[in-house]
Tab-separated table of C-alpha atoms in Angstrom:
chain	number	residue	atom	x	y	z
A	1	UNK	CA	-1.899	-59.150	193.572
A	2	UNK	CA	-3.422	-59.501	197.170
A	3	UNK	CA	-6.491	-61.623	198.019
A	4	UNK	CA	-6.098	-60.640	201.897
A	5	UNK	CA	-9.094	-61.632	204.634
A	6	UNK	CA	-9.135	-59.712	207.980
A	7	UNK	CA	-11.583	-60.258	210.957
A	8	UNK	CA	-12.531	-57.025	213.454
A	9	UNK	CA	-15.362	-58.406	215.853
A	10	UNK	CA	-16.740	-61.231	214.081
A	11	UNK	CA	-14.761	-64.342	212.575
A	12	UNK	CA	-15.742	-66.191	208.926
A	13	UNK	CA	-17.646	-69.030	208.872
A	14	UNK	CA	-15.450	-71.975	209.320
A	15	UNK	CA	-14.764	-74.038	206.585
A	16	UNK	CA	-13.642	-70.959	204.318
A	17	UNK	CA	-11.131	-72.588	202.150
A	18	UNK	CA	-9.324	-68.740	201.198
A	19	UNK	CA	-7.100	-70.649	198.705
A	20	UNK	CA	-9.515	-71.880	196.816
A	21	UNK	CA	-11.575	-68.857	196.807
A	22	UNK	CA	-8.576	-66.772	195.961
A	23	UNK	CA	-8.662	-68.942	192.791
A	24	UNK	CA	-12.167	-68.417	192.173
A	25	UNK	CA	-11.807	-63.977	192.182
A	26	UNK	CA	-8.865	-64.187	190.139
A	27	UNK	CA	-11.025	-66.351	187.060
A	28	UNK	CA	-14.075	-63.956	188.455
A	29	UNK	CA	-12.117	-61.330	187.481
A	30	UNK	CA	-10.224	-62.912	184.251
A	31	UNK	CA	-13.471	-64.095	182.640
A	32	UNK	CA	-15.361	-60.690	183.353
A	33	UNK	CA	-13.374	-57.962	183.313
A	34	UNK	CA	-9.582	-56.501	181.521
A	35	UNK	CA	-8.412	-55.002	184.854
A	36	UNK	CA	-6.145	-56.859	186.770
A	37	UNK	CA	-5.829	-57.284	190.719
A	38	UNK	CA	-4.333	-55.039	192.606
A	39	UNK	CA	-5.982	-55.858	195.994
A	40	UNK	CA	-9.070	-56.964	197.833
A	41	UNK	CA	-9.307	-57.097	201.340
A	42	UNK	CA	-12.258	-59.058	202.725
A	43	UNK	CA	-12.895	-57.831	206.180
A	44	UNK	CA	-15.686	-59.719	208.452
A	45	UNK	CA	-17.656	-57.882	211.309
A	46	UNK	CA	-21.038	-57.685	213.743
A	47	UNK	CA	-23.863	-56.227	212.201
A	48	UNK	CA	-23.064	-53.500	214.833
A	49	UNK	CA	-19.407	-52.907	212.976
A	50	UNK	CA	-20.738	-52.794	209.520
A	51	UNK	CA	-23.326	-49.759	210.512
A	52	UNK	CA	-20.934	-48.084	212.080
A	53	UNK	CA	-18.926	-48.023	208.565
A	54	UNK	CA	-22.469	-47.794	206.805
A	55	UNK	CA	-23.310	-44.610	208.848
A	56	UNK	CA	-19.768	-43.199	209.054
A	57	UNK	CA	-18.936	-43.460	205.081
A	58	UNK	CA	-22.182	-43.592	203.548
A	59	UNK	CA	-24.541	-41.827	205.932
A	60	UNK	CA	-26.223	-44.933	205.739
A	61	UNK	CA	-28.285	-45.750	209.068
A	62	UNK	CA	-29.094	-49.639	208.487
A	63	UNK	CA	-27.700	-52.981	208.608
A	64	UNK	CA	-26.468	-54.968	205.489
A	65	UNK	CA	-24.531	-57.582	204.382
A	66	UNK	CA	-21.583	-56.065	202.756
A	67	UNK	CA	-20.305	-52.623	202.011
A	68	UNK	CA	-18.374	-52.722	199.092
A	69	UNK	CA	-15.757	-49.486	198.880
A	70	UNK	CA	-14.432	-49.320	195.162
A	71	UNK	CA	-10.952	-47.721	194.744
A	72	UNK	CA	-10.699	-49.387	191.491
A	73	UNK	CA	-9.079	-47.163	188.144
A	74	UNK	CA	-6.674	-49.311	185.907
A	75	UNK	CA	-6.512	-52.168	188.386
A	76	UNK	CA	-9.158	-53.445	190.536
A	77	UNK	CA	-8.509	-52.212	194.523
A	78	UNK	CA	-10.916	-52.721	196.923
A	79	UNK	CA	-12.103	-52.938	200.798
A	80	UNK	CA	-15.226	-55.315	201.293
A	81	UNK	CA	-16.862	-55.156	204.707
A	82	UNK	CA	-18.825	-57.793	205.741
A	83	UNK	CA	-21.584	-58.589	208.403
A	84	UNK	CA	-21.191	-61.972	209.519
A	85	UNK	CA	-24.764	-61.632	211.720
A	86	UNK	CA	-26.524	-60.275	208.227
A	87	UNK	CA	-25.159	-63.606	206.502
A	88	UNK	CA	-26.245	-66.224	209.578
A	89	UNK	CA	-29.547	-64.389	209.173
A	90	UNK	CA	-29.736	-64.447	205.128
A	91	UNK	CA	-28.484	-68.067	205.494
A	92	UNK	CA	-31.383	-68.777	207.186
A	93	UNK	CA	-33.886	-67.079	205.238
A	94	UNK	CA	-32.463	-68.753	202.167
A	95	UNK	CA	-32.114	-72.425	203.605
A	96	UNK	CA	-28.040	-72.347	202.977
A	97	UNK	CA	-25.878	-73.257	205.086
A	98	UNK	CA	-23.615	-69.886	206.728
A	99	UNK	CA	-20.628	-70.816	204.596
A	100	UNK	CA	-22.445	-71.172	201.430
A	101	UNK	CA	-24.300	-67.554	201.675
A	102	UNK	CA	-21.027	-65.732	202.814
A	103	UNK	CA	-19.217	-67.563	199.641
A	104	UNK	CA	-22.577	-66.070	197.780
A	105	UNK	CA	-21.871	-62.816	199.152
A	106	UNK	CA	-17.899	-62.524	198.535
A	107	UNK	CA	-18.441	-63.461	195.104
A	108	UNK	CA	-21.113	-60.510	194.707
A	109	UNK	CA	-18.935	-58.071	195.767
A	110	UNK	CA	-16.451	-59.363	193.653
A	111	UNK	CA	-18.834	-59.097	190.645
A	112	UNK	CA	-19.656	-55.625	191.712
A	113	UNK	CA	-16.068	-54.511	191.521
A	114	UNK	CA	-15.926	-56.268	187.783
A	115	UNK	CA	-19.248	-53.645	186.695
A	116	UNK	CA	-22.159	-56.059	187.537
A	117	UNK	CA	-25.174	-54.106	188.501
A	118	UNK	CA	-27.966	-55.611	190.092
A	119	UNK	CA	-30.678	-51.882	190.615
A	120	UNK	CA	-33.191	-53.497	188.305
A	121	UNK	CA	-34.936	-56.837	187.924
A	122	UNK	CA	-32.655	-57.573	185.003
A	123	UNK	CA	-29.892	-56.941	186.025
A	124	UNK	CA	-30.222	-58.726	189.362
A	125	UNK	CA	-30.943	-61.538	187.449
A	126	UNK	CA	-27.657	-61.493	185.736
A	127	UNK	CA	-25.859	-61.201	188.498
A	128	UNK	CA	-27.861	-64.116	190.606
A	129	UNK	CA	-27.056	-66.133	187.414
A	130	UNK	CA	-23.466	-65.886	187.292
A	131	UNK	CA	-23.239	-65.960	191.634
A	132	UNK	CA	-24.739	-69.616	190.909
A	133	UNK	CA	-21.984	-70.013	188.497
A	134	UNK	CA	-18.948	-69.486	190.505
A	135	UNK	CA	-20.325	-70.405	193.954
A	136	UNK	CA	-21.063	-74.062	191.925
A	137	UNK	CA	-16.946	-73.817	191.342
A	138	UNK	CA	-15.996	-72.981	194.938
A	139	UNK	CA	-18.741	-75.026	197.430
C-alpha cells in the first residue's frame, strides 16, 4: 500500500502532516469501503497544470480543484491532481485557512474513490457530512 505525494509546479501547503493523513485514507477507506489500497498518488500543481490535464484527459477547458483519475477494480489505485491556486482561492471564499481546504479536498477525492457521489443535493450533503468527519480527525 502506497500513500505517495508528488509536487510538479506548485508545492502543498505547509504544515501537511502526510503521516497523519496517510492514517486518516487508510480508516477513510476501512470504514467506507471492502477494497483495499493499492496506491494513491497525490500530485499538487498551478491552476495552469491542472487544465492542461483537465483539457488533455477530459477535454475539459476549465480550472478546478482536483481531477480525480480512478484506476480502481479489486483494490483502490488512483492519481489525484490537485490545483494548489484553486484551493488558496476556495480557502478564501470559505474563510479556512489553505491547509485546512486542501485537507478538505484530499479527503474528497479520497471519498470519491470509496463510491461517494456528490451530482445531487443529497448526495453532496453526504459527502460534506462525512468531509467534516475526517477533516475533524486530521486538523
Amino acid at each position: 500500500m502506497q500513500i505517495n505525494f508528488f509536487q510538479e509546479d506548485a508545492k502543498f501547503p505547509s504544515g501537511l502532516r502526510k503521516t497523519s493523513f496517510r492514517s486518516v485514507v487508510q480508516l477513510i477507506v476501512q470504514n467506507e469501503s471492502k477494497k483495499k489500497i493499492d496506491y494513491i498518488n497525490f500530485i499538487a500543481g498551478s491552476d495552469n497544470y491542472v487544465l492542461g490535464i483537465n483539457q488533455n484527459y477530459l477535454q475539459h477547458d476549465y480550472f478546478t480543484d482536483v481531477i480525480t483519475f480512478d484506476y480502481s477494480e479489486d483494490v483502490i489505485a488512483s492519481d489525484v491532481f490537485l490545483s494548489i491556486d484553486r484551493i488558496e482561492d476556495n480557502a478564501v471564499q470559505n474563510g479556512v485557512t489553505k491547509l485546512n481546504e486542501c485537507y478538505r479536498i484530499l479527503i474528497h477525492a479520497v471519498l470519491h474513490l470509496v463510491g461517494y457521489k456528490d451530482k445531487n443535493p443529497k448526495d453532496k450533503e453526504a459527502m460534506v457530512q462525512k468531509e467534516n468527519y475526517y477533516l475533524r480527525l486530521v486538523i
